[in-house]
PDB file of C-alpha atoms and ligand atoms in Angstrom:
ATOM      1  CA  MET A   1       1.886 -31.465   8.330  1.00  0.00           C
ATOM      2  CA  ALA A   2       3.271 -31.629   4.814  1.00  0.00           C
ATOM      3  CA  GLU A   3       6.581 -29.940   4.281  1.00  0.00           C
ATOM      4  CA  MET A   4       6.243 -27.256   1.734  1.00  0.00           C
ATOM      5  CA  GLN A   5       9.280 -25.830   0.053  1.00  0.00           C
ATOM      6  CA  ASN A   6       9.633 -22.186   0.936  1.00  0.00           C
ATOM      7  CA  ILE A   7       8.002 -20.010  -1.627  1.00  0.00           C
ATOM      8  CA  GLN A   8      10.686 -18.593  -3.852  1.00  0.00           C
ATOM      9  CA  TRP A   9       9.662 -15.021  -4.066  1.00  0.00           C
ATOM     10  CA  PHE A  10      11.741 -12.454  -5.860  1.00  0.00           C
ATOM     11  CA  PRO A  11       9.943  -9.171  -5.574  1.00  0.00           C
ATOM     12  CA  GLY A  12      10.914  -6.093  -7.535  1.00  0.00           C
ATOM     13  CA  HIS A  13      13.258  -3.631  -5.957  1.00  0.00           C
ATOM     14  CA  MET A  14      11.673  -1.939  -3.004  1.00  0.00           C
ATOM     15  CA  THR A  15      14.297   0.782  -2.710  1.00  0.00           C
ATOM     16  CA  LYS A  16      12.637   3.075  -5.241  1.00  0.00           C
ATOM     17  CA  THR A  17       9.156   2.646  -3.746  1.00  0.00           C
ATOM     18  CA  LYS A  18      10.507   3.235  -0.252  1.00  0.00           C
ATOM     19  CA  ARG A  19      12.266   6.393  -1.388  1.00  0.00           C
ATOM     20  CA  LYS A  20       9.132   7.686  -3.084  1.00  0.00           C
ATOM     21  CA  ILE A  21       7.010   6.937  -0.014  1.00  0.00           C
ATOM     22  CA  ALA A  22       9.570   8.702   2.194  1.00  0.00           C
ATOM     23  CA  GLU A  23       9.449  11.749  -0.100  1.00  0.00           C
ATOM     24  CA  SER A  24       5.651  11.859  -0.213  1.00  0.00           C
ATOM     25  CA  ILE A  25       5.134  11.311   3.491  1.00  0.00           C
ATOM     26  CA  LYS A  26       5.966  14.974   4.091  1.00  0.00           C
ATOM     27  CA  LEU A  27       2.993  16.036   1.983  1.00  0.00           C
ATOM     28  CA  ILE A  28       0.352  13.935   3.670  1.00  0.00           C
ATOM     29  CA  ASP A  29      -1.634  14.065   6.908  1.00  0.00           C
ATOM     30  CA  ILE A  30      -2.526  10.419   7.380  1.00  0.00           C
ATOM     31  CA  VAL A  31      -1.752   6.951   6.004  1.00  0.00           C
ATOM     32  CA  ALA A  32      -4.630   4.654   5.067  1.00  0.00           C
ATOM     33  CA  GLU A  33      -3.194   1.157   5.058  1.00  0.00           C
ATOM     34  CA  ILE A  34      -5.261  -1.355   3.112  1.00  0.00           C
ATOM     35  CA  VAL A  35      -4.974  -4.984   4.112  1.00  0.00           C
ATOM     36  CA  ASP A  36      -6.788  -8.131   3.045  1.00  0.00           C
ATOM     37  CA  ALA A  37      -9.206  -8.908   5.889  1.00  0.00           C
ATOM     38  CA  ARG A  38      -8.608 -12.654   5.325  1.00  0.00           C
ATOM     39  CA  ILE A  39      -4.938 -12.167   6.250  1.00  0.00           C
ATOM     40  CA  PRO A  40      -4.784  -8.799   8.005  1.00  0.00           C
ATOM     41  CA  GLN A  41      -1.298  -9.334   9.374  1.00  0.00           C
ATOM     42  CA  SER A  42       0.311 -11.258   6.512  1.00  0.00           C
ATOM     43  CA  SER A  43      -0.846  -8.724   3.924  1.00  0.00           C
ATOM     44  CA  ARG A  44       0.956  -5.827   5.591  1.00  0.00           C
ATOM     45  CA  ASN A  45       4.321  -4.658   4.353  1.00  0.00           C
ATOM     46  CA  LEU A  46       6.230  -3.950   7.545  1.00  0.00           C
ATOM     47  CA  ASP A  47       9.257  -2.855   5.577  1.00  0.00           C
ATOM     48  CA  ILE A  48       7.853   0.666   5.260  1.00  0.00           C
ATOM     49  CA  GLU A  49       6.771   0.858   8.891  1.00  0.00           C
ATOM     50  CA  ASP A  50       9.731   3.034   9.870  1.00  0.00           C
ATOM     51  CA  ILE A  51       8.612   5.601   7.288  1.00  0.00           C
ATOM     52  CA  ILE A  52       4.850   5.565   7.749  1.00  0.00           C
ATOM     53  CA  SER A  53       4.788   5.203  11.526  1.00  0.00           C
ATOM     54  CA  LYS A  54       5.508   8.942  11.750  1.00  0.00           C
ATOM     55  CA  LYS A  55       1.965   9.667  10.597  1.00  0.00           C
ATOM     56  CA  PRO A  56      -1.502   8.976  11.989  1.00  0.00           C
ATOM     57  CA  ARG A  57      -2.978   5.790  10.577  1.00  0.00           C
ATOM     58  CA  LEU A  58      -6.260   4.247   9.525  1.00  0.00           C
ATOM     59  CA  ILE A  59      -6.369   0.546   8.716  1.00  0.00           C
ATOM     60  CA  ILE A  60      -8.805  -0.608   6.068  1.00  0.00           C
ATOM     61  CA  LEU A  61      -9.752  -4.252   6.322  1.00  0.00           C
ATOM     62  CA  ASN A  62     -10.801  -4.815   2.731  1.00  0.00           C
ATOM     63  CA  LYS A  63     -12.527  -7.895   1.275  1.00  0.00           C
ATOM     64  CA  CYS A  64     -14.386  -8.236   4.570  1.00  0.00           C
ATOM     65  CA  ASP A  65     -17.190  -9.922   2.601  1.00  0.00           C
ATOM     66  CA  MET A  66     -14.873 -12.939   2.261  1.00  0.00           C
ATOM     67  CA  ALA A  67     -13.375 -12.813   5.751  1.00  0.00           C
ATOM     68  CA  ASP A  68     -14.656 -14.439   8.938  1.00  0.00           C
ATOM     69  CA  PRO A  69     -16.772 -11.694  10.583  1.00  0.00           C
ATOM     70  CA  ARG A  70     -15.930 -12.957  14.061  1.00  0.00           C
ATOM     71  CA  LYS A  71     -12.204 -12.613  13.408  1.00  0.00           C
ATOM     72  CA  THR A  72     -12.639  -9.243  11.697  1.00  0.00           C
ATOM     73  CA  ALA A  73     -14.253  -7.963  14.898  1.00  0.00           C
ATOM     74  CA  ILE A  74     -11.343  -9.361  16.939  1.00  0.00           C
ATOM     75  CA  TRP A  75      -8.798  -7.669  14.673  1.00  0.00           C
ATOM     76  CA  LYS A  76     -10.594  -4.343  14.890  1.00  0.00           C
ATOM     77  CA  GLU A  77     -10.608  -4.627  18.663  1.00  0.00           C
ATOM     78  CA  TYR A  78      -6.907  -5.472  18.631  1.00  0.00           C
ATOM     79  CA  TYR A  79      -6.031  -2.401  16.536  1.00  0.00           C
ATOM     80  CA  LYS A  80      -8.180  -0.219  18.754  1.00  0.00           C
ATOM     81  CA  LYS A  81      -6.321  -1.436  21.828  1.00  0.00           C
ATOM     82  CA  ASN A  82      -3.134  -0.388  20.080  1.00  0.00           C
ATOM     83  CA  GLY A  83      -4.534   3.054  19.378  1.00  0.00           C
ATOM     84  CA  ILE A  84      -5.274   2.473  15.700  1.00  0.00           C
ATOM     85  CA  GLU A  85      -8.680   3.000  14.153  1.00  0.00           C
ATOM     86  CA  ALA A  86      -9.785   0.349  11.624  1.00  0.00           C
ATOM     87  CA  ILE A  87     -12.767   0.029   9.316  1.00  0.00           C
ATOM     88  CA  ASP A  88     -13.955  -3.034   7.433  1.00  0.00           C
ATOM     89  CA  VAL A  89     -15.055  -2.584   3.851  1.00  0.00           C
ATOM     90  CA  ASP A  90     -16.030  -4.503   0.756  1.00  0.00           C
ATOM     91  CA  SER A  91     -14.656  -2.575  -2.199  1.00  0.00           C
ATOM     92  CA  LYS A  92     -16.354  -4.877  -4.664  1.00  0.00           C
ATOM     93  CA  THR A  93     -19.845  -3.722  -3.721  1.00  0.00           C
ATOM     94  CA  GLY A  94     -18.747  -0.560  -1.924  1.00  0.00           C
ATOM     95  CA  LYS A  95     -20.169  -1.670   1.427  1.00  0.00           C
ATOM     96  CA  GLY A  96     -18.587   0.277   4.281  1.00  0.00           C
ATOM     97  CA  VAL A  97     -16.638   2.551   1.947  1.00  0.00           C
ATOM     98  CA  ASN A  98     -18.767   5.522   2.981  1.00  0.00           C
ATOM     99  CA  LEU A  99     -17.232   5.263   6.481  1.00  0.00           C
ATOM    100  CA  PHE A 100     -13.826   6.168   5.149  1.00  0.00           C
ATOM    101  CA  ILE A 101     -14.005   9.961   5.104  1.00  0.00           C
ATOM    102  CA  LYS A 102     -15.709  10.035   8.500  1.00  0.00           C
ATOM    103  CA  ALA A 103     -13.093   7.699   9.978  1.00  0.00           C
ATOM    104  CA  ILE A 104     -10.233   9.811   8.592  1.00  0.00           C
ATOM    105  CA  ARG A 105     -11.804  12.970   9.994  1.00  0.00           C
ATOM    106  CA  GLY A 106     -12.229  11.163  13.320  1.00  0.00           C
ATOM    107  CA  VAL A 107      -8.550  10.216  13.534  1.00  0.00           C
ATOM    108  CA  LEU A 108      -7.511  13.759  12.603  1.00  0.00           C
ATOM    109  CA  SER A 109     -10.190  15.531  14.652  1.00  0.00           C
ATOM    110  CA  ASP A 110      -7.727  17.379  16.936  1.00  0.00           C
ATOM    111  CA  ARG A 111      -5.769  18.765  14.011  1.00  0.00           C
ATOM    112  CA  ILE A 112      -8.922  19.710  12.153  1.00  0.00           C
ATOM    113  CA  GLU A 113     -10.202  21.571  15.216  1.00  0.00           C
ATOM    114  CA  ASP A 114      -6.834  23.302  15.642  1.00  0.00           C
ATOM    115  CA  ALA A 115      -6.784  24.418  12.032  1.00  0.00           C
ATOM    116  CA  LYS A 116     -10.368  25.629  12.265  1.00  0.00           C
ATOM    117  CA  ALA A 117      -9.564  27.661  15.385  1.00  0.00           C
ATOM    118  CA  LYS A 118      -6.747  29.325  13.458  1.00  0.00           C
ATOM    119  CA  GLY A 119      -9.048  30.016  10.534  1.00  0.00           C
ATOM    120  CA  ILE A 120      -7.143  27.658   8.235  1.00  0.00           C
ATOM    121  CA  ASN A 121      -9.117  25.584   5.743  1.00  0.00           C
ATOM    122  CA  LYS A 122      -6.504  23.081   4.666  1.00  0.00           C
ATOM    123  CA  SER A 123      -7.134  20.012   2.509  1.00  0.00           C
ATOM    124  CA  ILE A 124      -6.788  16.613   4.136  1.00  0.00           C
ATOM    125  CA  ARG A 125      -4.248  14.537   2.267  1.00  0.00           C
ATOM    126  CA  VAL A 126      -4.272  10.774   2.618  1.00  0.00           C
ATOM    127  CA  MET A 127      -1.713   8.319   1.306  1.00  0.00           C
ATOM    128  CA  VAL A 128      -3.243   4.933   0.547  1.00  0.00           C
ATOM    129  CA  VAL A 129      -0.741   2.090   0.827  1.00  0.00           C
ATOM    130  CA  GLY A 130      -1.189  -1.604   0.232  1.00  0.00           C
ATOM    131  CA  ILE A 131       0.512  -4.578  -1.376  1.00  0.00           C
ATOM    132  CA  PRO A 132      -0.835  -5.763  -4.751  1.00  0.00           C
ATOM    133  CA  ASN A 133      -4.155  -7.645  -4.752  1.00  0.00           C
ATOM    134  CA  VAL A 134      -5.503  -6.278  -1.461  1.00  0.00           C
ATOM    135  CA  GLY A 135      -7.995  -4.302  -3.559  1.00  0.00           C
ATOM    136  CA  LYS A 136      -6.376  -0.877  -3.500  1.00  0.00           C
ATOM    137  CA  SER A 137      -7.526   0.090  -7.017  1.00  0.00           C
ATOM    138  CA  SER A 138     -11.053  -1.146  -6.315  1.00  0.00           C
ATOM    139  CA  PHE A 139     -11.132   0.842  -3.080  1.00  0.00           C
ATOM    140  CA  ILE A 140      -9.829   4.061  -4.663  1.00  0.00           C
ATOM    141  CA  ASN A 141     -12.326   3.647  -7.505  1.00  0.00           C
ATOM    142  CA  LYS A 142     -15.177   3.301  -5.060  1.00  0.00           C
ATOM    143  CA  ILE A 143     -14.231   6.257  -2.877  1.00  0.00           C
ATOM    144  CA  SER A 144     -13.682   8.464  -5.902  1.00  0.00           C
ATOM    145  CA  LYS A 145     -16.964   7.141  -7.326  1.00  0.00           C
ATOM    146  CA  GLY A 146     -15.170   6.155 -10.496  1.00  0.00           C
ATOM    147  CA  LYS A 147     -14.366   9.755 -11.319  1.00  0.00           C
ATOM    148  CA  ARG A 148     -10.799   9.827 -10.101  1.00  0.00           C
ATOM    149  CA  ALA A 149     -10.466  13.537 -10.739  1.00  0.00           C
ATOM    150  CA  ARG A 150      -6.753  13.946 -10.842  1.00  0.00           C
ATOM    151  CA  VAL A 151      -5.304  16.729  -8.795  1.00  0.00           C
ATOM    152  CA  GLU A 152      -2.987  17.661 -11.638  1.00  0.00           C
ATOM    153  CA  ASP A 153      -6.019  18.428 -13.792  1.00  0.00           C
ATOM    154  CA  ARG A 154      -6.601  21.478 -11.672  1.00  0.00           C
ATOM    155  CA  PRO A 155      -4.820  24.630 -12.775  1.00  0.00           C
ATOM    156  CA  GLY A 156      -1.746  25.420 -10.738  1.00  0.00           C
ATOM    157  CA  VAL A 157      -1.439  21.991  -9.121  1.00  0.00           C
ATOM    158  CA  THR A 158       1.303  19.707 -10.315  1.00  0.00           C
ATOM    159  CA  ARG A 159       1.962  17.072  -7.741  1.00  0.00           C
ATOM    160  CA  GLY A 160       2.039  14.134 -10.132  1.00  0.00           C
ATOM    161  CA  ASN A 161      -0.522  11.772 -11.542  1.00  0.00           C
ATOM    162  CA  GLN A 162      -1.192   9.655  -8.481  1.00  0.00           C
ATOM    163  CA  TRP A 163      -3.145  12.286  -6.605  1.00  0.00           C
ATOM    164  CA  PHE A 164      -6.931  12.227  -6.684  1.00  0.00           C
ATOM    165  CA  PHE A 165      -9.672  14.397  -5.286  1.00  0.00           C
ATOM    166  CA  ILE A 166     -12.408  12.408  -3.647  1.00  0.00           C
ATOM    167  CA  ASP A 167     -14.151  15.378  -2.158  1.00  0.00           C
ATOM    168  CA  LYS A 168     -13.644  19.081  -1.808  1.00  0.00           C
ATOM    169  CA  ASN A 169     -10.665  19.482   0.538  1.00  0.00           C
ATOM    170  CA  PHE A 170      -9.938  15.754   0.517  1.00  0.00           C
ATOM    171  CA  GLU A 171      -7.088  14.379  -1.560  1.00  0.00           C
ATOM    172  CA  ILE A 172      -5.766  10.879  -1.987  1.00  0.00           C
ATOM    173  CA  LEU A 173      -2.298   9.779  -2.989  1.00  0.00           C
ATOM    174  CA  ASP A 174      -2.063   6.251  -4.339  1.00  0.00           C
ATOM    175  CA  THR A 175       1.042   4.299  -3.217  1.00  0.00           C
ATOM    176  CA  PRO A 176       3.906   5.748  -5.185  1.00  0.00           C
ATOM    177  CA  GLY A 177       5.430   2.614  -6.761  1.00  0.00           C
ATOM    178  CA  VAL A 178       4.645  -1.036  -6.139  1.00  0.00           C
ATOM    179  CA  LEU A 179       4.693  -2.165  -2.546  1.00  0.00           C
ATOM    180  CA  TRP A 180       5.688  -5.801  -2.947  1.00  0.00           C
ATOM    181  CA  PRO A 181       4.947  -8.074  -0.008  1.00  0.00           C
ATOM    182  CA  LYS A 182       7.985  -8.712   2.121  1.00  0.00           C
ATOM    183  CA  PHE A 183       8.193 -11.636   4.488  1.00  0.00           C
ATOM    184  CA  GLU A 184      10.641 -13.952   6.161  1.00  0.00           C
ATOM    185  CA  ASP A 185       8.143 -16.365   7.680  1.00  0.00           C
ATOM    186  CA  PRO A 186       7.263 -19.096   5.123  1.00  0.00           C
ATOM    187  CA  LEU A 187       3.740 -19.322   6.560  1.00  0.00           C
ATOM    188  CA  VAL A 188       3.180 -15.677   5.635  1.00  0.00           C
ATOM    189  CA  GLY A 189       4.297 -16.503   2.088  1.00  0.00           C
ATOM    190  CA  GLU A 190       1.825 -19.374   1.968  1.00  0.00           C
ATOM    191  CA  LYS A 191      -1.044 -17.216   3.154  1.00  0.00           C
ATOM    192  CA  LEU A 192      -0.238 -14.605   0.519  1.00  0.00           C
ATOM    193  CA  ALA A 193      -0.251 -17.381  -2.061  1.00  0.00           C
ATOM    194  CA  PHE A 194      -3.578 -18.843  -0.856  1.00  0.00           C
ATOM    195  CA  THR A 195      -5.267 -15.486  -1.422  1.00  0.00           C
ATOM    196  CA  GLY A 196      -3.599 -15.001  -4.804  1.00  0.00           C
ATOM    197  CA  ALA A 197      -1.378 -12.106  -3.699  1.00  0.00           C
ATOM    198  CA  ILE A 198       1.577 -14.168  -4.899  1.00  0.00           C
ATOM    199  CA  LYS A 199       0.902 -15.545  -8.328  1.00  0.00           C
ATOM    200  CA  ASP A 200       0.537 -19.274  -8.836  1.00  0.00           C
ATOM    201  CA  GLN A 201       3.291 -19.395 -11.462  1.00  0.00           C
ATOM    202  CA  VAL A 202       5.958 -19.308  -8.757  1.00  0.00           C
ATOM    203  CA  ILE A 203       4.336 -21.986  -6.623  1.00  0.00           C
ATOM    204  CA  ASP A 204       3.735 -25.734  -6.648  1.00  0.00           C
ATOM    205  CA  ILE A 205      -0.030 -25.608  -6.825  1.00  0.00           C
ATOM    206  CA  GLN A 206      -0.603 -29.067  -5.360  1.00  0.00           C
ATOM    207  CA  GLN A 207       1.616 -28.424  -2.365  1.00  0.00           C
ATOM    208  CA  LEU A 208      -0.148 -25.122  -1.850  1.00  0.00           C
ATOM    209  CA  ALA A 209      -3.603 -26.717  -1.880  1.00  0.00           C
ATOM    210  CA  ILE A 210      -2.414 -29.410   0.523  1.00  0.00           C
ATOM    211  CA  ARG A 211      -1.143 -26.773   2.950  1.00  0.00           C
ATOM    212  CA  LEU A 212      -4.389 -24.832   2.659  1.00  0.00           C
ATOM    213  CA  LEU A 213      -6.399 -27.981   3.393  1.00  0.00           C
ATOM    214  CA  GLU A 214      -4.216 -28.674   6.427  1.00  0.00           C
ATOM    215  CA  LEU A 215      -4.845 -25.203   7.818  1.00  0.00           C
ATOM    216  CA  LEU A 216      -8.564 -25.267   7.054  1.00  0.00           C
ATOM    217  CA  SER A 217      -8.966 -28.676   8.657  1.00  0.00           C
ATOM    218  CA  ILE A 218      -7.840 -27.139  11.950  1.00  0.00           C
ATOM    219  CA  ASP A 219      -9.916 -23.948  12.208  1.00  0.00           C
ATOM    220  CA  TYR A 220     -12.515 -24.383   9.476  1.00  0.00           C
ATOM    221  CA  LYS A 221     -13.228 -28.106   9.545  1.00  0.00           C
ATOM    222  CA  ASN A 222     -16.934 -27.497   9.375  1.00  0.00           C
ATOM    223  CA  ASN A 223     -16.589 -25.381   6.214  1.00  0.00           C
ATOM    224  CA  LEU A 224     -14.525 -28.065   4.500  1.00  0.00           C
ATOM    225  CA  ALA A 225     -16.944 -30.788   5.512  1.00  0.00           C
ATOM    226  CA  SER A 226     -20.033 -28.999   4.268  1.00  0.00           C
ATOM    227  CA  ARG A 227     -18.485 -27.724   1.032  1.00  0.00           C
ATOM    228  CA  TYR A 228     -17.130 -31.138   0.035  1.00  0.00           C
ATOM    229  CA  LYS A 229     -19.914 -33.226   1.512  1.00  0.00           C
ATOM    230  CA  MET A 230     -17.836 -35.009   4.111  1.00  0.00           C
ATOM    231  CA  THR A 231     -18.325 -35.512   7.803  1.00  0.00           C
ATOM    232  CA  GLU A 232     -16.113 -33.629  10.246  1.00  0.00           C
ATOM    233  CA  GLU A 233     -14.773 -37.014  11.393  1.00  0.00           C
ATOM    234  CA  GLU A 234     -13.740 -37.812   7.827  1.00  0.00           C
ATOM    235  CA  VAL A 235     -11.944 -34.473   7.549  1.00  0.00           C
ATOM    236  CA  ASP A 236     -10.292 -35.129  10.911  1.00  0.00           C
ATOM    237  CA  GLY A 237      -9.018 -38.524   9.890  1.00  0.00           C
ATOM    238  CA  LEU A 238      -7.218 -37.358   6.748  1.00  0.00           C
ATOM    239  CA  ASN A 239      -3.934 -35.554   6.239  1.00  0.00           C
ATOM    240  CA  GLY A 240      -3.587 -32.831   3.601  1.00  0.00           C
ATOM    241  CA  VAL A 241      -2.601 -35.156   0.753  1.00  0.00           C
ATOM    242  CA  ASP A 242      -5.474 -37.536   1.433  1.00  0.00           C
ATOM    243  CA  LEU A 243      -7.915 -34.665   1.795  1.00  0.00           C
ATOM    244  CA  LEU A 244      -6.879 -33.404  -1.641  1.00  0.00           C
ATOM    245  CA  LYS A 245      -7.434 -36.869  -3.085  1.00  0.00           C
ATOM    246  CA  ALA A 246     -10.752 -37.376  -1.308  1.00  0.00           C
ATOM    247  CA  ILE A 247     -12.086 -34.021  -2.496  1.00  0.00           C
ATOM    248  CA  GLY A 248     -10.907 -34.662  -6.069  1.00  0.00           C
ATOM    249  CA  LYS A 249     -12.649 -38.017  -5.998  1.00  0.00           C
ATOM    250  CA  LYS A 250     -15.884 -36.511  -4.679  1.00  0.00           C
ATOM    251  CA  ARG A 251     -15.819 -34.082  -7.583  1.00  0.00           C
ATOM    252  CA  GLY A 252     -15.176 -36.898 -10.072  1.00  0.00           C
ATOM    253  CA  MET A 253     -11.746 -35.591 -11.036  1.00  0.00           C
ATOM    254  CA  LEU A 254     -10.209 -38.843 -12.156  1.00  0.00           C
ATOM    255  CA  ILE A 255      -7.544 -39.690 -14.688  1.00  0.00           C
ATOM    256  CA  SER A 256      -7.115 -42.972 -16.572  1.00  0.00           C
ATOM    257  CA  GLY A 257      -6.500 -45.838 -14.188  1.00  0.00           C
ATOM    258  CA  GLY A 258      -8.877 -44.370 -11.633  1.00  0.00           C
ATOM    259  CA  ASP A 259      -6.342 -42.122  -9.904  1.00  0.00           C
ATOM    260  CA  VAL A 260      -7.409 -38.682  -8.769  1.00  0.00           C
ATOM    261  CA  ASP A 261      -6.318 -35.758 -10.913  1.00  0.00           C
ATOM    262  CA  THR A 262      -4.763 -33.977  -7.940  1.00  0.00           C
ATOM    263  CA  GLU A 263      -3.556 -31.032 -10.008  1.00  0.00           C
ATOM    264  CA  ARG A 264      -7.089 -30.257 -11.194  1.00  0.00           C
ATOM    265  CA  ALA A 265      -8.421 -30.753  -7.681  1.00  0.00           C
ATOM    266  CA  ALA A 266      -5.772 -28.386  -6.277  1.00  0.00           C
ATOM    267  CA  ILE A 267      -6.660 -25.659  -8.783  1.00  0.00           C
ATOM    268  CA  MET A 268     -10.351 -26.092  -7.967  1.00  0.00           C
ATOM    269  CA  ILE A 269      -9.794 -25.898  -4.193  1.00  0.00           C
ATOM    270  CA  LEU A 270      -7.667 -22.751  -4.430  1.00  0.00           C
ATOM    271  CA  ASP A 271     -10.194 -21.211  -6.754  1.00  0.00           C
ATOM    272  CA  GLU A 272     -13.041 -22.022  -4.388  1.00  0.00           C
ATOM    273  CA  PHE A 273     -11.107 -20.629  -1.434  1.00  0.00           C
ATOM    274  CA  ARG A 274     -10.307 -17.406  -3.324  1.00  0.00           C
ATOM    275  CA  SER A 275     -13.926 -16.880  -4.267  1.00  0.00           C
ATOM    276  CA  ALA A 276     -15.086 -17.637  -0.699  1.00  0.00           C
ATOM    277  CA  LYS A 277     -17.088 -20.682  -1.818  1.00  0.00           C
ATOM    278  CA  ILE A 278     -15.594 -22.603   1.102  1.00  0.00           C
ATOM    279  CA  GLY A 279     -16.942 -19.850   3.326  1.00  0.00           C
ATOM    280  CA  ARG A 280     -15.845 -16.656   4.972  1.00  0.00           C
ATOM    281  CA  ILE A 281     -12.410 -17.494   6.256  1.00  0.00           C
ATOM    282  CA  THR A 282      -9.633 -15.584   8.009  1.00  0.00           C
ATOM    283  CA  LEU A 283      -6.234 -17.194   8.338  1.00  0.00           C
ATOM    284  CA  ASP A 284      -4.422 -14.685  10.571  1.00  0.00           C
TER     285      ASP A 284
HETATM  286  P1  G4P B   1      -4.938  -4.003  -6.146  1.00  0.00           P
HETATM  287  O1  G4P B   1      -5.189  -2.679  -6.792  1.00  0.00           O
HETATM  288  O2  G4P B   1      -4.683  -3.896  -4.691  1.00  0.00           O
HETATM  289  O3  G4P B   1      -3.899  -4.830  -6.825  1.00  0.00           O
HETATM  290  O4  G4P B   1      -6.284  -4.864  -6.227  1.00  0.00           O
HETATM  291  P2  G4P B   1      -7.564  -4.762  -7.178  1.00  0.00           P
HETATM  292  O5  G4P B   1      -8.370  -3.562  -6.827  1.00  0.00           O
HETATM  293  O6  G4P B   1      -7.134  -4.919  -8.580  1.00  0.00           O
HETATM  294  O7  G4P B   1      -8.350  -6.041  -6.674  1.00  0.00           O
HETATM  295  C1  G4P B   1      -7.806  -7.358  -6.782  1.00  0.00           C
HETATM  296  C2  G4P B   1      -8.945  -8.344  -6.888  1.00  0.00           C
HETATM  297  O8  G4P B   1      -9.704  -8.333  -5.678  1.00  0.00           O
HETATM  298  C3  G4P B   1      -9.959  -8.021  -7.989  1.00  0.00           C
HETATM  299  O9  G4P B   1     -10.495  -9.259  -8.441  1.00  0.00           O
HETATM  300  C4  G4P B   1     -11.043  -7.264  -7.260  1.00  0.00           C
HETATM  301  O10 G4P B   1     -12.301  -7.316  -7.894  1.00  0.00           O
HETATM  302  C5  G4P B   1     -11.070  -8.029  -5.950  1.00  0.00           C
HETATM  303  N1  G4P B   1     -11.555  -7.224  -4.824  1.00  0.00           N
HETATM  304  C6  G4P B   1     -11.126  -6.009  -4.432  1.00  0.00           C
HETATM  305  N2  G4P B   1     -11.758  -5.613  -3.318  1.00  0.00           N
HETATM  306  C7  G4P B   1     -12.621  -6.598  -2.997  1.00  0.00           C
HETATM  307  C8  G4P B   1     -13.568  -6.791  -1.926  1.00  0.00           C
HETATM  308  O11 G4P B   1     -13.706  -5.973  -1.003  1.00  0.00           O
HETATM  309  N3  G4P B   1     -14.263  -7.954  -1.935  1.00  0.00           N
HETATM  310  C9  G4P B   1     -14.111  -8.892  -2.908  1.00  0.00           C
HETATM  311  N4  G4P B   1     -14.859 -10.000  -2.836  1.00  0.00           N
HETATM  312  N5  G4P B   1     -13.233  -8.759  -3.909  1.00  0.00           N
HETATM  313  C10 G4P B   1     -12.506  -7.622  -3.953  1.00  0.00           C
HETATM  314  P3  G4P B   1     -10.084  -9.929  -9.781  1.00  0.00           P
HETATM  315  O12 G4P B   1     -10.509 -11.335  -9.725  1.00  0.00           O
HETATM  316  O13 G4P B   1      -8.649  -9.622 -10.075  1.00  0.00           O
HETATM  317  O14 G4P B   1     -10.916  -9.158 -10.812  1.00  0.00           O
HETATM  318  P4  G4P B   1     -12.510  -9.059 -10.949  1.00  0.00           P
HETATM  319  O15 G4P B   1     -13.117 -10.123 -10.110  1.00  0.00           O
HETATM  320  O16 G4P B   1     -12.875  -7.690 -10.459  1.00  0.00           O
HETATM  321  O17 G4P B   1     -12.722  -9.230 -12.398  1.00  0.00           O
END
């Protein structure tokens, strides 16, 4: 395996976001945690776990259209075993998004029944949390059907501009502040970079593509072979660097002297991974 320098990642200060989340947690009934279904574990921010674990939870596996359906099913099963409900959605087309309200009501069913028995008709308030790029804005847009009626637009309600009605008696709070990814494991950093959650400017793009090829050649050999018109044996016989070169050559990405333009090839491979052209792939 190629040695990749640890991704130098200097996120913004989390203190303010954490404080705001801690303040808002009192107002909400349930946390909807959005993750990228291609990296359901690596795209979580466990730094806020101590704050949000006090509340019921729904996990939203977003971008499931690009993730490996077999692994998505395994992840859902895993969460279920740990007592957490999860739904898989595609916020680009809106597929699965209609399950959200039902799933939230399901998780909170005891409380809803209790309130009903007491004659209380309280709104359900959900805080949606997620690191950048998991598709949080797309998801909120879809569930609010693009209307995003702000709660503050209603007379007598001034809870700030990140609250939205998505239904009568159903309010959403977008993550207050930016929830930067936090990780110690370099592999987690790489996976965030593969999906574009960490911007390419802070990364050596060729090293990143080489690492991605190494990982794909283990679990998704077949995808690599069919996308780049190679045999599985060919993929097997090459290390990451040589795979990058071989793919660049296949695509005619040559520079003067006949060498492969590995930078161009790396950009192309990452781009094709991010747009699921290599297939539906899950790396966690
Ligand atoms: P964020 O608020 O969490 O930062 O994410 P945002 O909604 O901005 O989504 C980040 C990118 O992911 C966007 O692509 C968005 O279209 C895409 N995306 C979000 N949800 C899904 C999904 O379920 N499936 C797929 N395939 N893509 C999704 P972009 O390239 O930044 O913009 P564009 O393609 O919309 O122009």
